[in-house]
Amino acid sequence: MDHTHLELELEAILHASNDNIIVTDGNGIVLRAIKNSDEFYGESSESMIGRSVYELEQRNIFSPSVTVKVLEQRQEVQLMQKTAVGKTIMAKGIPVFDREGNIVRVISLSHDLTEIQKLKEDYEKLQSKVERYESEIEKLREQETAFGRLATNSPKMRKARETMRRVASSEATVLLSGESGVGKTIFARAIHQESGRHDGAFIEVNCGAIPASLAESEMFGYEPGAFTGASQRGKKGLIESADKGTLFLDEVGELSLEMQVKLLKVLQEKEITKIGSVKSTKVDFRLVAATNRDLKQLVEKGEFREDLFYRLHVVPVEIPPLRERKEDFPMLVDLFLTQFNQKYNKALRLHSETMAKCLSYHWPGNVRELENTIERLVIMSDQPVISPGLLSFHTETPDQPEQWPSLSLFEEGGKTLKEMIADVETQWLRQAEKKGLSTYQMAKTLGISQPTVVRRLQKIKTDSK
């Protein structure tokens, strides 16, 4: 076969390929540029022939040049290119050696991935929107739950709630204290939602759950490759994530003294420095802290810095335990019972003795324990009324109120359950009336409507004539 036929055959093979093909000599001079070079690179095939790939790379016709990489590394190379016309190209370079091991040709095959890249970017944008919508839905759910649980009939809790409402719109640091399970996280979220930062992030950090060895990297973040095992992309710290939002430090009394020093500096300067970085970053966040420990006592023991304590102790709020606000008990039981009846598609209610035993219990785990208990009762009960036998705790505690009446009371007294409930209701209404409460105040205190109060007071007066 003569030279002319070989040329024609080679041209036909190259044109039949789905890829754009460029052939250079061992010095990177373009010998052939076949197919749609204009569409790929913004340069015609004819204008590229005879020019150096080093020059074409400098002019960003393609960047980086796969041929240059092949000449440098003396092996096959595959990489992503950006071209002068904005296309994303997957380029593969193949060296051709002579018998002495010298590169005499480099063949590069380029495939257009622009459409695929665009689809990927569109998908990522869609994912980002979905995540944002999910986040907004979650915020709405949290807001509904948080404010629902802030309802209270307890004077102590009303005082705490009022304090939080007054300071929510400010930038003051709030320190929530109370036993585990009283709902400190719920109140922290409520403060965030009623603040001017409600559109920002609410970043919750459980200081007691982060290992000391990871505390600094988790809180402050790190630069790429800052230490062995570090992500090559680096990591944003939790404090920086709270920028323009609220940082909630739960169990702040568990912080090590070393981390207390670093946190104090952040609160003073409103700047953080990532591990492995020499630059500081400004952060703008509102701080809410919580603890179930006596920080003053920790300060006296030398386990908590006094200067940090006063930084946190700007607006202290004590959240009372459930045993000190039994007025809220029926409301909370109703809230959780409704919640879990809906979740498990049931319509259960508590037996009066079940409620009585719950009221007698001291609830060391507070609202969290009550919530978990109600969920377990709903799951375990196979009857429409939840019996006291399903309770897993005993009520013989020092602060137990007077014993619940036995069934013998009905036998000896000759009254029905309905009549006895009416007697109890009458006693509460008369007590409220003696205190001089208005019918509206009675309704709010007893958790019933004002027209119901009026009707029942009228009935009491009629029955007593």
PDB file of N, CA and C in Angstrom, residues 60 69 151 156 162 175 189 195 197 203 217 220-221 249 260 281 311 315 327 333-334 336 356 381 409 428:
ATOM      1  N   ASN A  60      -4.439  29.215  26.991  1.00  0.00           N
ATOM      2  CA  ASN A  60      -5.655  28.612  27.564  1.00  0.00           C
ATOM      3  C   ASN A  60      -6.586  28.022  26.507  1.00  0.00           C
ATOM      4  N   LYS A  69       1.804  16.896  29.953  1.00  0.00           N
ATOM      5  CA  LYS A  69       1.923  15.954  31.074  1.00  0.00           C
ATOM      6  C   LYS A  69       2.544  14.630  30.628  1.00  0.00           C
ATOM      7  N   ALA A 151     -45.495  25.999  76.730  1.00  0.00           N
ATOM      8  CA  ALA A 151     -46.731  26.271  77.471  1.00  0.00           C
ATOM      9  C   ALA A 151     -46.597  25.708  78.884  1.00  0.00           C
ATOM     10  N   LYS A 156     -43.069  28.900  88.544  1.00  0.00           N
ATOM     11  CA  LYS A 156     -41.611  28.901  88.364  1.00  0.00           C
ATOM     12  C   LYS A 156     -41.241  28.885  86.886  1.00  0.00           C
ATOM     13  N   GLU A 162     -40.672  33.821  80.820  1.00  0.00           N
ATOM     14  CA  GLU A 162     -40.771  35.265  80.615  1.00  0.00           C
ATOM     15  C   GLU A 162     -39.384  35.897  80.505  1.00  0.00           C
ATOM     16  N   LEU A 175     -27.459  31.648  80.030  1.00  0.00           N
ATOM     17  CA  LEU A 175     -26.990  30.411  80.650  1.00  0.00           C
ATOM     18  C   LEU A 175     -28.195  29.679  81.236  1.00  0.00           C
ATOM     19  N   ARG A 189     -33.546  26.485  71.616  1.00  0.00           N
ATOM     20  CA  ARG A 189     -34.087  26.639  70.263  1.00  0.00           C
ATOM     21  C   ARG A 189     -35.154  27.739  70.225  1.00  0.00           C
ATOM     22  N   SER A 195     -35.315  35.187  68.176  1.00  0.00           N
ATOM     23  CA  SER A 195     -34.270  36.207  68.047  1.00  0.00           C
ATOM     24  C   SER A 195     -34.206  36.728  66.622  1.00  0.00           C
ATOM     25  N   ARG A 197     -31.829  36.333  64.801  1.00  0.00           N
ATOM     26  CA  ARG A 197     -30.962  35.407  64.067  1.00  0.00           C
ATOM     27  C   ARG A 197     -31.706  34.148  63.631  1.00  0.00           C
ATOM     28  N   ILE A 203     -26.588  25.915  65.898  1.00  0.00           N
ATOM     29  CA  ILE A 203     -25.574  24.871  66.000  1.00  0.00           C
ATOM     30  C   ILE A 203     -25.482  24.394  67.445  1.00  0.00           C
ATOM     31  N   SER A 217     -10.340  20.399  67.072  1.00  0.00           N
ATOM     32  CA  SER A 217     -10.600  20.290  65.632  1.00  0.00           C
ATOM     33  C   SER A 217     -12.090  20.388  65.336  1.00  0.00           C
ATOM     34  N   PHE A 220     -13.048  24.312  66.225  1.00  0.00           N
ATOM     35  CA  PHE A 220     -12.400  25.372  65.451  1.00  0.00           C
ATOM     36  C   PHE A 220     -12.162  25.004  63.988  1.00  0.00           C
ATOM     37  N   GLY A 221     -12.232  23.708  63.657  1.00  0.00           N
ATOM     38  CA  GLY A 221     -11.972  23.284  62.289  1.00  0.00           C
ATOM     39  C   GLY A 221     -10.486  23.209  62.011  1.00  0.00           C
ATOM     40  N   LEU A 249     -24.023  25.759  73.426  1.00  0.00           N
ATOM     41  CA  LEU A 249     -23.066  24.873  74.089  1.00  0.00           C
ATOM     42  C   LEU A 249     -23.772  24.157  75.232  1.00  0.00           C
ATOM     43  N   GLN A 260     -11.611  25.752  77.680  1.00  0.00           N
ATOM     44  CA  GLN A 260     -12.223  26.935  78.289  1.00  0.00           C
ATOM     45  C   GLN A 260     -11.426  28.190  77.937  1.00  0.00           C
ATOM     46  N   THR A 281     -10.299  34.112  61.509  1.00  0.00           N
ATOM     47  CA  THR A 281     -11.556  34.359  60.784  1.00  0.00           C
ATOM     48  C   THR A 281     -12.566  34.972  61.734  1.00  0.00           C
ATOM     49  N   ARG A 311     -18.486  35.436  81.856  1.00  0.00           N
ATOM     50  CA  ARG A 311     -18.842  35.664  80.457  1.00  0.00           C
ATOM     51  C   ARG A 311     -20.154  34.950  80.103  1.00  0.00           C
ATOM     52  N   VAL A 315     -27.157  36.328  81.563  1.00  0.00           N
ATOM     53  CA  VAL A 315     -28.578  36.161  81.901  1.00  0.00           C
ATOM     54  C   VAL A 315     -28.779  34.700  82.323  1.00  0.00           C
ATOM     55  N   GLU A 327     -47.904  21.047  88.149  1.00  0.00           N
ATOM     56  CA  GLU A 327     -49.035  21.703  87.478  1.00  0.00           C
ATOM     57  C   GLU A 327     -49.000  21.454  85.964  1.00  0.00           C
ATOM     58  N   VAL A 333     -48.464  15.316  79.606  1.00  0.00           N
ATOM     59  CA  VAL A 333     -48.950  13.964  79.296  1.00  0.00           C
ATOM     60  C   VAL A 333     -49.852  14.010  78.068  1.00  0.00           C
ATOM     61  N   ASP A 334     -50.753  14.985  78.038  1.00  0.00           N
ATOM     62  CA  ASP A 334     -51.664  15.123  76.898  1.00  0.00           C
ATOM     63  C   ASP A 334     -50.898  15.400  75.610  1.00  0.00           C
ATOM     64  N   PHE A 336     -47.701  14.584  74.859  1.00  0.00           N
ATOM     65  CA  PHE A 336     -46.972  13.400  74.413  1.00  0.00           C
ATOM     66  C   PHE A 336     -47.918  12.285  73.971  1.00  0.00           C
ATOM     67  N   ALA A 356     -52.318   8.711  88.344  1.00  0.00           N
ATOM     68  CA  ALA A 356     -52.013   8.931  89.761  1.00  0.00           C
ATOM     69  C   ALA A 356     -50.603   8.456  90.100  1.00  0.00           C
ATOM     70  N   SER A 381     -49.098  -0.899  75.077  1.00  0.00           N
ATOM     71  CA  SER A 381     -50.496  -1.137  75.448  1.00  0.00           C
ATOM     72  C   SER A 381     -51.285  -1.750  74.291  1.00  0.00           C
ATOM     73  N   LEU A 409     -63.427   2.879  98.666  1.00  0.00           N
ATOM     74  CA  LEU A 409     -64.084   4.170  98.876  1.00  0.00           C
ATOM     75  C   LEU A 409     -65.424   4.229  98.138  1.00  0.00           C
ATOM     76  N   TRP A 428     -62.347  22.353  93.408  1.00  0.00           N
ATOM     77  CA  TRP A 428     -61.359  23.212  92.734  1.00  0.00           C
ATOM     78  C   TRP A 428     -61.990  24.548  92.336  1.00  0.00           C
TER      79      TRP A 428
END
